[in-house]
mmCIF file of C-alpha atoms in Angstrom:
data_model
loop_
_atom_site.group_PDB
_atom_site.id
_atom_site.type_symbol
_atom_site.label_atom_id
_atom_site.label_comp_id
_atom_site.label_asym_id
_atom_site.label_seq_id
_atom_site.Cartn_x
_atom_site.Cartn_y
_atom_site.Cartn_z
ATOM 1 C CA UNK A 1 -8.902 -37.764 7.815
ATOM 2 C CA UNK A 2 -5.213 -38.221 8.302
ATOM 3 C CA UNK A 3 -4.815 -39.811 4.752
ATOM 4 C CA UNK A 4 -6.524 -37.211 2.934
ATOM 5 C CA UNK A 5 -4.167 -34.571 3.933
ATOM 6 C CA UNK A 6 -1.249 -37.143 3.824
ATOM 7 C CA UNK A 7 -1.683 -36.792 0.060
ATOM 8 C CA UNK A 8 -0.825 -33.432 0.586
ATOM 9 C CA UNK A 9 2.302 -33.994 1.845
ATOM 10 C CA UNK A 10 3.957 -35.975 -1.147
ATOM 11 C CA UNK A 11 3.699 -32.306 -3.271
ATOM 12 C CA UNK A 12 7.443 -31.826 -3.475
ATOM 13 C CA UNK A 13 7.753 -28.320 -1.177
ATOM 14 C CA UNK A 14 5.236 -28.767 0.743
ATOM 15 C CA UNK A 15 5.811 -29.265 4.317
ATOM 16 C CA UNK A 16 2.463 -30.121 5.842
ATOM 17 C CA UNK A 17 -1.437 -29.142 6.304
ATOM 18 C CA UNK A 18 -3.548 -29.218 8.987
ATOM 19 C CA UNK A 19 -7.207 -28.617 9.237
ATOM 20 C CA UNK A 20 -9.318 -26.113 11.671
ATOM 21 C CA UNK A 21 -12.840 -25.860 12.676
ATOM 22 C CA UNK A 22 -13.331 -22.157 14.093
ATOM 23 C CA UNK A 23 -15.628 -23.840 16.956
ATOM 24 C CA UNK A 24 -13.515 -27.492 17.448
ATOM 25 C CA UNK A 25 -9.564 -25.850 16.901
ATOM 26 C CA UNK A 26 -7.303 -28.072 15.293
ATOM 27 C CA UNK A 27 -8.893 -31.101 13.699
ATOM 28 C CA UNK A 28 -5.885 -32.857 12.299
ATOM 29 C CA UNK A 29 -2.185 -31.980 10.850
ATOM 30 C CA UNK A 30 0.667 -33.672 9.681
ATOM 31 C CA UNK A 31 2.976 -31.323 9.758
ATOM 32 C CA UNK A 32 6.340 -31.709 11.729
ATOM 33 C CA UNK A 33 5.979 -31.479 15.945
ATOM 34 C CA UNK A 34 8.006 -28.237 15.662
ATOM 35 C CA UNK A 35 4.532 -26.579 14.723
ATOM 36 C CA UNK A 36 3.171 -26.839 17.978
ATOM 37 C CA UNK A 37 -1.148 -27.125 17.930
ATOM 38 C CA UNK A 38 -1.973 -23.994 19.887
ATOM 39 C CA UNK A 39 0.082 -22.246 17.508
ATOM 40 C CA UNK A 40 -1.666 -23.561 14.449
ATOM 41 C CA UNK A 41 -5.102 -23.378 15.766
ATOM 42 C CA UNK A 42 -4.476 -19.392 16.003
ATOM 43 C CA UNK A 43 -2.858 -19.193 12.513
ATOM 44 C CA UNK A 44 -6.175 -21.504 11.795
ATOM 45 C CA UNK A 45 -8.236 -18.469 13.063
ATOM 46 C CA UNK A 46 -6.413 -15.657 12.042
ATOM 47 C CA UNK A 47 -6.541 -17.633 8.465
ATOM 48 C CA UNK A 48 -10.486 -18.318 8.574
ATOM 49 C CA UNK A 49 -11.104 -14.210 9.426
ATOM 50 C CA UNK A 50 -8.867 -13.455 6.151
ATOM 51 C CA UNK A 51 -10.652 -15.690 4.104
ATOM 52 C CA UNK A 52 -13.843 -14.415 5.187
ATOM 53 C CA UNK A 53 -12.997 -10.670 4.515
ATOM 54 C CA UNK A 54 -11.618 -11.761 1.003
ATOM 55 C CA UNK A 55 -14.815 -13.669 0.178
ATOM 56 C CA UNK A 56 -17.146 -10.773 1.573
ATOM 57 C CA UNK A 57 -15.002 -9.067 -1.390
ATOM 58 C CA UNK A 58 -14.758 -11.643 -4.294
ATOM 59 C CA UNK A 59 -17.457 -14.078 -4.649
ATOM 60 C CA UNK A 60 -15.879 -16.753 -6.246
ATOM 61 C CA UNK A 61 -13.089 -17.022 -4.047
ATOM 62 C CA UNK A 62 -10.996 -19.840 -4.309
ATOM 63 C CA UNK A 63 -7.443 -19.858 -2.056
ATOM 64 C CA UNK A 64 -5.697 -17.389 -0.550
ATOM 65 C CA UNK A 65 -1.873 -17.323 -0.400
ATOM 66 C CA UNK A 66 0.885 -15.826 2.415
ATOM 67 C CA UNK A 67 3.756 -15.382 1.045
ATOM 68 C CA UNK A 68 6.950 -14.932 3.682
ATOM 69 C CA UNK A 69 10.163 -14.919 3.394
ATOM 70 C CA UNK A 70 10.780 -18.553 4.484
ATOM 71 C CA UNK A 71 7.880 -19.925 3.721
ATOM 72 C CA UNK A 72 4.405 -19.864 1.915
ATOM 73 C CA UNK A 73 1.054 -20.471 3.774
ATOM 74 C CA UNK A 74 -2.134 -21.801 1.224
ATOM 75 C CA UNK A 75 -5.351 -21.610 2.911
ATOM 76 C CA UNK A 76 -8.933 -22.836 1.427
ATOM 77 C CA UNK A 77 -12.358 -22.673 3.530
ATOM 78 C CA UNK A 78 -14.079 -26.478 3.135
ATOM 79 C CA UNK A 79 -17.017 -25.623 4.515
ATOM 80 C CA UNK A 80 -18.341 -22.307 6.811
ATOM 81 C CA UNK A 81 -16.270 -23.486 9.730
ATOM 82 C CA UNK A 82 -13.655 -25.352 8.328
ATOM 83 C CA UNK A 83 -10.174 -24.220 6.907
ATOM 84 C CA UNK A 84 -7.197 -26.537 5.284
ATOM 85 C CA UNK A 85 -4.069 -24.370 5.050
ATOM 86 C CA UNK A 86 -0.586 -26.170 3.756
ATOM 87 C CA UNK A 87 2.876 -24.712 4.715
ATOM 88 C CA UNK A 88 5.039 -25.116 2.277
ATOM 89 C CA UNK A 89 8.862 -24.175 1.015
ATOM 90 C CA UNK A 90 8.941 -20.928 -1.374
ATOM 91 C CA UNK A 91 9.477 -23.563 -4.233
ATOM 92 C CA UNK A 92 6.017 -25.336 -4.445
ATOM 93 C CA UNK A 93 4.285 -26.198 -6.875
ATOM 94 C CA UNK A 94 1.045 -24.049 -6.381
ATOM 95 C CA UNK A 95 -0.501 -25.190 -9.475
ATOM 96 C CA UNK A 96 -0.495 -28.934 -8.128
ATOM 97 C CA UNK A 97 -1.767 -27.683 -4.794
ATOM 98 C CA UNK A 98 -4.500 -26.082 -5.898
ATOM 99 C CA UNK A 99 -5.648 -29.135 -7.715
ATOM 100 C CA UNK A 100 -5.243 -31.421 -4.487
ATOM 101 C CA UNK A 101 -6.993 -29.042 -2.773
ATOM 102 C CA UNK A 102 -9.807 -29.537 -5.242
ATOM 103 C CA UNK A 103 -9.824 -33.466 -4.652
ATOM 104 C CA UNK A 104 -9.646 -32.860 -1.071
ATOM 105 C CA UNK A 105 -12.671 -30.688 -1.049
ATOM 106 C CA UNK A 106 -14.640 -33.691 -3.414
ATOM 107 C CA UNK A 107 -13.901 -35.489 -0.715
ATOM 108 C CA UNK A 108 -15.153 -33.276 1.975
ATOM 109 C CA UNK A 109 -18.134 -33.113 0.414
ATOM 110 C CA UNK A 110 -18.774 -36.413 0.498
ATOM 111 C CA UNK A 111 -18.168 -36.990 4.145
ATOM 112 C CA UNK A 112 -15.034 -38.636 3.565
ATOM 113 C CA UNK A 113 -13.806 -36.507 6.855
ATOM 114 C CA UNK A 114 -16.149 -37.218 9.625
ATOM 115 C CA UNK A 115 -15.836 -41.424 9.196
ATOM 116 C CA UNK A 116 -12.196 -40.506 10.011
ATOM 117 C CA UNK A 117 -12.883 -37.779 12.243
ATOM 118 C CA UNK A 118 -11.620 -39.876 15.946
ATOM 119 C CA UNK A 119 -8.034 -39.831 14.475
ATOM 120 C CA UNK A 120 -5.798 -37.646 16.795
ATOM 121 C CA UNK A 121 -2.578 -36.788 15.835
ATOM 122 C CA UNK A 122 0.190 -35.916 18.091
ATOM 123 C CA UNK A 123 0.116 -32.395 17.559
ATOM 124 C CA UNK A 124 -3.580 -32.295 18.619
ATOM 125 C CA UNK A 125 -3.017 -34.017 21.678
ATOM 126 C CA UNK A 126 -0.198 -31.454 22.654
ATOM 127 C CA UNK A 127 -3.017 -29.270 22.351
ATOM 128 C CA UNK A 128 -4.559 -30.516 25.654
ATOM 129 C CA UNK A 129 -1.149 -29.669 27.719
ATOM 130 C CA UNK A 130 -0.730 -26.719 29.717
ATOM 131 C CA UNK A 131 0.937 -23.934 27.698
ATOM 132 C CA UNK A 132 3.874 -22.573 29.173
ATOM 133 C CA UNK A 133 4.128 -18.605 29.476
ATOM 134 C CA UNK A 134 5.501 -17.546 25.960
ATOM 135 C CA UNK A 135 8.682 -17.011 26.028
ATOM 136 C CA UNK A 136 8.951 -13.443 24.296
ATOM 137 C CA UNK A 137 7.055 -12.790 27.650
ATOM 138 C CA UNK A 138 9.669 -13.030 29.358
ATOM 139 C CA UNK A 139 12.702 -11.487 27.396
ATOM 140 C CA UNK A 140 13.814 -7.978 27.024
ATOM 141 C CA UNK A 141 12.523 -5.561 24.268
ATOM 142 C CA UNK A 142 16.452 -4.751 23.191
ATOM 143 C CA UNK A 143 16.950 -9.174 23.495
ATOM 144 C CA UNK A 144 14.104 -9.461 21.597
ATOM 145 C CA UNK A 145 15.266 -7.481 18.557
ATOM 146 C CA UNK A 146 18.660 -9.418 18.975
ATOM 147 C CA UNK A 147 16.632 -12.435 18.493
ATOM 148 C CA UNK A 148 15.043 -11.352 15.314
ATOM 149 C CA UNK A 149 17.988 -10.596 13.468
ATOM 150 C CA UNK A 150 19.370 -13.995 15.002
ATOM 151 C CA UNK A 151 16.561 -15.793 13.461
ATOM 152 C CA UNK A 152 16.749 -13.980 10.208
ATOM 153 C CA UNK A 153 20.284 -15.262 9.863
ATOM 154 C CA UNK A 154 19.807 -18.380 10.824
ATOM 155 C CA UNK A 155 16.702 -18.352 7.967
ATOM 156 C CA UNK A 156 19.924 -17.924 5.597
ATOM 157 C CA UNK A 157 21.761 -21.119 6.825
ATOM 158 C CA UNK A 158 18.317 -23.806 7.685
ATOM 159 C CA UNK A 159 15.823 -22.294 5.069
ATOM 160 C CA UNK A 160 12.013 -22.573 5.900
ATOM 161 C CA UNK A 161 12.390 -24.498 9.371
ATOM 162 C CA UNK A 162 14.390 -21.955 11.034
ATOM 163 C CA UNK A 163 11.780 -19.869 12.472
ATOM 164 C CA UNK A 164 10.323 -22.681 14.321
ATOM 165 C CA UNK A 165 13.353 -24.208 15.606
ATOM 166 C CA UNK A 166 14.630 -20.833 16.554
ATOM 167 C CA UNK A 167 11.093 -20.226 18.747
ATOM 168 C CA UNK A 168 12.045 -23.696 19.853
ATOM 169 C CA UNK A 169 15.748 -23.223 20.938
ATOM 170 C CA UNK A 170 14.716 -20.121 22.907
ATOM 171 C CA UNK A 171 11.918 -21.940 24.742
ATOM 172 C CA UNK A 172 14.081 -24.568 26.060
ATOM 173 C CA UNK A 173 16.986 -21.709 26.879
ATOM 174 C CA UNK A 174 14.296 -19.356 28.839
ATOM 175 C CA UNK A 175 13.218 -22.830 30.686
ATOM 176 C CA UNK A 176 16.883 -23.295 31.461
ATOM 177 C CA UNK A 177 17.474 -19.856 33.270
ATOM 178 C CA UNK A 178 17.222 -15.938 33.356
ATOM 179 C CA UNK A 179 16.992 -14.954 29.590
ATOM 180 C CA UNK A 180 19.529 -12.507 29.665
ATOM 181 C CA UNK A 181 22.847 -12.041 27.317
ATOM 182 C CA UNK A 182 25.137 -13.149 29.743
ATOM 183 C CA UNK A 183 23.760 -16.688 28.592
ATOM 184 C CA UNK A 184 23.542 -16.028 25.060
ATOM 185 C CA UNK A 185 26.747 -18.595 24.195
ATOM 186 C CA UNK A 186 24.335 -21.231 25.990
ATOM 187 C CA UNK A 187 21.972 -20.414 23.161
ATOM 188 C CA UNK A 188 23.986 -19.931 20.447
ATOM 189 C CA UNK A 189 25.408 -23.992 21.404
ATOM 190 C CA UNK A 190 21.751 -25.271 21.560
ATOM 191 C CA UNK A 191 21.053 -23.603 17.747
ATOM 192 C CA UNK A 192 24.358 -25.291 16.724
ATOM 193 C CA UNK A 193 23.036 -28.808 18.006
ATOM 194 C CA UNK A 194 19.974 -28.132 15.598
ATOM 195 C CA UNK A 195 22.138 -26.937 12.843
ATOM 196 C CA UNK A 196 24.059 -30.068 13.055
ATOM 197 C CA UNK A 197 26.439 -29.367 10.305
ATOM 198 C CA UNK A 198 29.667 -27.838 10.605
ATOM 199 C CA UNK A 199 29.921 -25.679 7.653
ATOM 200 C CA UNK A 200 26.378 -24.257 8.527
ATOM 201 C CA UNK A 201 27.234 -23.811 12.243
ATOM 202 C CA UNK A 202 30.454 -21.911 10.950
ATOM 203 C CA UNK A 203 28.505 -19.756 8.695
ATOM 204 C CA UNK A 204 26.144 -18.875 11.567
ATOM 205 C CA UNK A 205 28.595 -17.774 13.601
ATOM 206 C CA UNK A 206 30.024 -15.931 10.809
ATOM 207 C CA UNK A 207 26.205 -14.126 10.069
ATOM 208 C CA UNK A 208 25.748 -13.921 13.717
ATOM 209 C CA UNK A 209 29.022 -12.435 14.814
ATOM 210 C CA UNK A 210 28.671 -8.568 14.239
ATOM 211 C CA UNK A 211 25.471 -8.548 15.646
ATOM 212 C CA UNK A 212 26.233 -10.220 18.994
ATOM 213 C CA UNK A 213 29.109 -7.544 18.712
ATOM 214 C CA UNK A 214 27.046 -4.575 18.382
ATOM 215 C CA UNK A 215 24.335 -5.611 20.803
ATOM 216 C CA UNK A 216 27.258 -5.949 23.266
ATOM 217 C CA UNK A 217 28.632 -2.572 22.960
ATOM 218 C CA UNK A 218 25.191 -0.932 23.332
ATOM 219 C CA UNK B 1 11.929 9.809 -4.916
ATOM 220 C CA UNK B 2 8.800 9.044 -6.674
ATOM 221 C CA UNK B 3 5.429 10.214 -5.705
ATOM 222 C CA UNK B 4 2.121 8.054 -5.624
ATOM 223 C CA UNK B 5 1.038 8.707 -8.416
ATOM 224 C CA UNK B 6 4.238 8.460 -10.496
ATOM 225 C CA UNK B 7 4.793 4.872 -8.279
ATOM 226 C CA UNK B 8 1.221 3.709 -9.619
ATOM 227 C CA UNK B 9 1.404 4.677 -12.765
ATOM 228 C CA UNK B 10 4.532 2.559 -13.335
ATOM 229 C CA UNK B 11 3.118 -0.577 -11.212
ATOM 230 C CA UNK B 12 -0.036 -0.500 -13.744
ATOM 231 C CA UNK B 13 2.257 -0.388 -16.534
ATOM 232 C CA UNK B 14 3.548 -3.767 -15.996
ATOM 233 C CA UNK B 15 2.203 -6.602 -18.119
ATOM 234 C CA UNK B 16 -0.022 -8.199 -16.722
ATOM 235 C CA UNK B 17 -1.446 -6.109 -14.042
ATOM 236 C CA UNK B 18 -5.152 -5.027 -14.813
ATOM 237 C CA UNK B 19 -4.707 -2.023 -11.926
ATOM 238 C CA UNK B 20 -3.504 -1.071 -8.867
ATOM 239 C CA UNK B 21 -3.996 1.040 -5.794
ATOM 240 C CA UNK B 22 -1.585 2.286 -3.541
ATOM 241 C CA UNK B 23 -2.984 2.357 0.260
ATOM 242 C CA UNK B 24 -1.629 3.819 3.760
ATOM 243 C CA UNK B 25 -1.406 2.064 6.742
ATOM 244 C CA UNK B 26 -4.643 4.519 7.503
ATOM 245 C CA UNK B 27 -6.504 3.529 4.855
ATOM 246 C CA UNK B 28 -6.115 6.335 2.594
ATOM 247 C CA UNK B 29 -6.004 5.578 -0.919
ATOM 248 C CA UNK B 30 -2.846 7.776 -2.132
ATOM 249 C CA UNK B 31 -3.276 6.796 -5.724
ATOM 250 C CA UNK B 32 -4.992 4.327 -7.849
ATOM 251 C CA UNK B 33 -6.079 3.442 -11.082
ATOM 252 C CA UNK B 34 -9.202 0.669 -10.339
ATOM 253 C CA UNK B 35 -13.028 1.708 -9.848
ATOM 254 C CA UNK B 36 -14.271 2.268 -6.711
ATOM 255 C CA UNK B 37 -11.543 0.990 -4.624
ATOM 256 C CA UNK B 38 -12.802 2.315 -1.144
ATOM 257 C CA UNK B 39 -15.315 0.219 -1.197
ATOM 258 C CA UNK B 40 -14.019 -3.474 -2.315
ATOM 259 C CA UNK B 41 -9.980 -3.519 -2.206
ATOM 260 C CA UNK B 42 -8.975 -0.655 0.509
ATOM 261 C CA UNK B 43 -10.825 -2.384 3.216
ATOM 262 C CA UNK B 44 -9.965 -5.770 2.413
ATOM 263 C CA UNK B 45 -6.051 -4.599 2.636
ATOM 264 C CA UNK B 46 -6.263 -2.767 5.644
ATOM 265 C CA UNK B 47 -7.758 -6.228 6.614
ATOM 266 C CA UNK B 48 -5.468 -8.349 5.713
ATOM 267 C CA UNK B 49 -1.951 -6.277 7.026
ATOM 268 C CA UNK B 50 -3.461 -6.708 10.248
ATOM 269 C CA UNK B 51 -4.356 -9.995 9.726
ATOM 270 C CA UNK B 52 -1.022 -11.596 7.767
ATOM 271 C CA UNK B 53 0.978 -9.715 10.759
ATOM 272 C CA UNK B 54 -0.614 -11.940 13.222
ATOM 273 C CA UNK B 55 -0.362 -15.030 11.508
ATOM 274 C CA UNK B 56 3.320 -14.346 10.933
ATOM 275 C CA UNK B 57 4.260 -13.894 14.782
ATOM 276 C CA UNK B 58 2.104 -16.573 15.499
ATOM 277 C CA UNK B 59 4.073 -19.167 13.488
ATOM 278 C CA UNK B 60 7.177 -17.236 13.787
ATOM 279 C CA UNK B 61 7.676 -16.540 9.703
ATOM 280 C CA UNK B 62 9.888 -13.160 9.476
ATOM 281 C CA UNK B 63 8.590 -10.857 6.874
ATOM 282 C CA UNK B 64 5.576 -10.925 4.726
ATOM 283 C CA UNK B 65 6.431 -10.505 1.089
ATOM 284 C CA UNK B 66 2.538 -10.496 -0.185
ATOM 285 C CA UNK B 67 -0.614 -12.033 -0.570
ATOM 286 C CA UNK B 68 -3.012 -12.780 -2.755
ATOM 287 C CA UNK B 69 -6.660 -13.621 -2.609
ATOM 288 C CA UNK B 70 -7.024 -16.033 -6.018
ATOM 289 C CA UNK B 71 -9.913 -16.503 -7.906
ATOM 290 C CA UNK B 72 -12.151 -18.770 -10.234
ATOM 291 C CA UNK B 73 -11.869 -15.737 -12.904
ATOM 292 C CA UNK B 74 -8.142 -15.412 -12.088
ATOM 293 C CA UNK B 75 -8.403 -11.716 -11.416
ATOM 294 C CA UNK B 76 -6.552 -12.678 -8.381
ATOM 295 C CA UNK B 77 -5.775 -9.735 -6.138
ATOM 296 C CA UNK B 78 -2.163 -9.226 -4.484
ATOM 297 C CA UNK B 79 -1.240 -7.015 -1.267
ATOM 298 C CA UNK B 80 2.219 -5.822 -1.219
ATOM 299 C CA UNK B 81 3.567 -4.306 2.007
ATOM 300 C CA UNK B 82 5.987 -1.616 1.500
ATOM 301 C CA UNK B 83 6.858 -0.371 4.657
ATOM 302 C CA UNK B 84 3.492 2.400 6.039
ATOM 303 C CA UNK B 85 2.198 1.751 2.643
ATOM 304 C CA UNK B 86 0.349 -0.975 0.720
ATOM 305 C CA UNK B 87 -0.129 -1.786 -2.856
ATOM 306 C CA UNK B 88 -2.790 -3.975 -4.556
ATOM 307 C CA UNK B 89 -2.759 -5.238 -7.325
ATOM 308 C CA UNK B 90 -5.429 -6.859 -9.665
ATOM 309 C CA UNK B 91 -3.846 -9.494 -11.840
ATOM 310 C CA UNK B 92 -5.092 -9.740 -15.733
ATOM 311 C CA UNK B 93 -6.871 -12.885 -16.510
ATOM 312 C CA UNK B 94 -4.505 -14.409 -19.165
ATOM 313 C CA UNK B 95 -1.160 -13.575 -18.061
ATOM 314 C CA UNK B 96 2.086 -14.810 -16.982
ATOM 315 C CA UNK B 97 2.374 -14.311 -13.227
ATOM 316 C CA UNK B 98 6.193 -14.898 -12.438
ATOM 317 C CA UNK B 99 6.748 -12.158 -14.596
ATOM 318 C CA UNK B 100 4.200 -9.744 -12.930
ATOM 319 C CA UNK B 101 5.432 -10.281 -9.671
ATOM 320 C CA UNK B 102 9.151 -10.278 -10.427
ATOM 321 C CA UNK B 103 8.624 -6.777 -12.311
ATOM 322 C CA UNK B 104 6.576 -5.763 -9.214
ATOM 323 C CA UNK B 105 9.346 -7.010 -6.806
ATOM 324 C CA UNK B 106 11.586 -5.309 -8.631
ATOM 325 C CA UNK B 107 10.092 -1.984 -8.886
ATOM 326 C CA UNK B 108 8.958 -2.209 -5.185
ATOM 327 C CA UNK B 109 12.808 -2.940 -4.078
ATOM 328 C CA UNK B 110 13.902 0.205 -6.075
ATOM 329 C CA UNK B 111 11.820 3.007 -4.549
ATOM 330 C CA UNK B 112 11.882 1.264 -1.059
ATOM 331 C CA UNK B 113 15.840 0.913 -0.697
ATOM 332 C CA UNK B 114 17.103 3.598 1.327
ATOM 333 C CA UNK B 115 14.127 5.591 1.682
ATOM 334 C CA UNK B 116 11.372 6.167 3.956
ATOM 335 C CA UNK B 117 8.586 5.192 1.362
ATOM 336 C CA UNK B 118 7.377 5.601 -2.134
ATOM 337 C CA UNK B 119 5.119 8.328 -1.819
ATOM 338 C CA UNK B 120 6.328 12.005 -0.935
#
């Protein structure tokens, strides 16, 4: 199953696709470890409900398309149960999707899936691990609206990964300690290790700066 | 500021869109110029801002520019959040699509900056 939505991959923009079964969760993905599988297995459902409301309205429904500010999510229903939805960069080439996603569902239809259907990828194994409390649990209303504009800005310096490796960063830093601004330089030092570029870690402070400012004063 | 009416007129102006509604965050239909909206597009909006909010804090994507359901008759349909409001939009068959959406954008950016809302 794997290679099917491998081909996927080689689109230039698009980051990865993964597959859900409303009953079974995540079937397979390839897309980066960042997107963690409980997390697509809800987008997965959340995805399969939208479909289903735009197909009670247009019978010859074919995709349906997210567009966000980072990124673009392409969903198409395989089957009843089964949804393939693609995450790609804001510059894909949708026209090219669309017809891979018309190979792929050939191939559906011909049971190409199930003979691969005992391939587990990483991200579907992670699914079997204990999630931790979410971390927006445990922070603050006022630090959570800090970290939304942080993430915004740092959208403006990594592009369509920063959301995820923002979720990320904060993860680890509420794992680490009391989530509270006292530590936020802590934080800020564990994006910059994921920025990994000094210009960009310079402009982040830069976009950064008045906000950490005003959230300071009150 | 324009009113609904005024804001949909101009939206349905724009090449390439066959008609549009605007929609609160309610579901009442403040203006539109497609048949029997209530039934087929207001619903499915309402819908999907619930639905495309979800998926975006799920995955952690920051704001939700639009969606669109496509189709084999490429009437695809678009949902445009502007702030308590939304706009569909039902694209013309043979049309170029860049352009719609740009012009839409655009039009969407001007009566949303610095203002509560389109409608009055």
């Amino acid at each position: 199953m794997i290679h099917l939505i491998d081909e996927l991959k080689v689109i230039p923009g698009v980051i990865g696709a993964c597959i859900v079964d409303s009953q079974e969760g995540l079937k397979v993905t390839n897309l980066p470890a960042i997107f963690k599988a409980e997390r697509l297995t809800l987008v997965g459902k959340h995805l399969q409900k939208l479909y289903s409301a735009g197909r009670m309205s247009f019978d010859d429904l074919t995709d349906i398309t997210l567009n966000y500010d980072e990124s673009v999510v392409v969903a198409r229903a395989l089957e009843q149960n089964t949804l393939i939805f693609a995450i790609c960069d804001p510059t894909f080439n949708h026209n090219l999707l669309t017809m891979s996603f018309n190979l792929l569902d050939e191939e559906f239809k011909l049971g190409n899936f199930a003979k691969a259907a005992t391939v587990a990828p990483s991200a579907v194994e992670e699914k079997l691990t204990v999630a931790a409390q979410p971390a927006e649990k445990l922070i603050s209303g006022a630090l959570q609206d800090l970290f939304a504009a942080m993430k915004e800005e740092l959208g403006k310096v990594l592009g369509p990964m920063a959301g995820f490796i923002f979720d990320e960063v904060v993860e680890g830093w509420v794992e680490q300690g009391h989530p509270d601004f006292s530590r936020i330089e802590e934080l800020v030092e564990q994006l910059n290790q994921e920025i990994a570029d000094q210009d960009k870690i310079d402009k982040y402070r830069q976009l950064i700066s008045s906000t950490l400012k005003n959230f300071q004063k009150g | 500021m324009a009113t609904a009416k005024d804001f949909v007129g101009r939206i349905n102006q724009i090449d390439g869109v066959a008609g549009c509604l605007l929609v609160k965050d309610d579901g009442l239909v403040l203006g539109q110029t497609l048949d029997d909206p209530e039934e087929v597009y207001s619903t499915l909006m309402q819908i999907s801002s619930g639905l495309s909010e979800n998926i975006m804090s799920s995955i952690g994507f920051s704001y939700c520019q639009y969606l669109s359901f496509n189709r084999v008759n490429l009437q695809n349909f678009y949902v445009f959040p502007i702030d308590k409001y939304w706009l569909g939009i039902v694209q013309q068959e043979n049309c170029s699509v860049a352009f719609m959406l740009e012009r839409v954008s655009q039009l969407i950016g001007r009566v949303s900056t610095g203002g509560p809302g389109p409608v009055s």
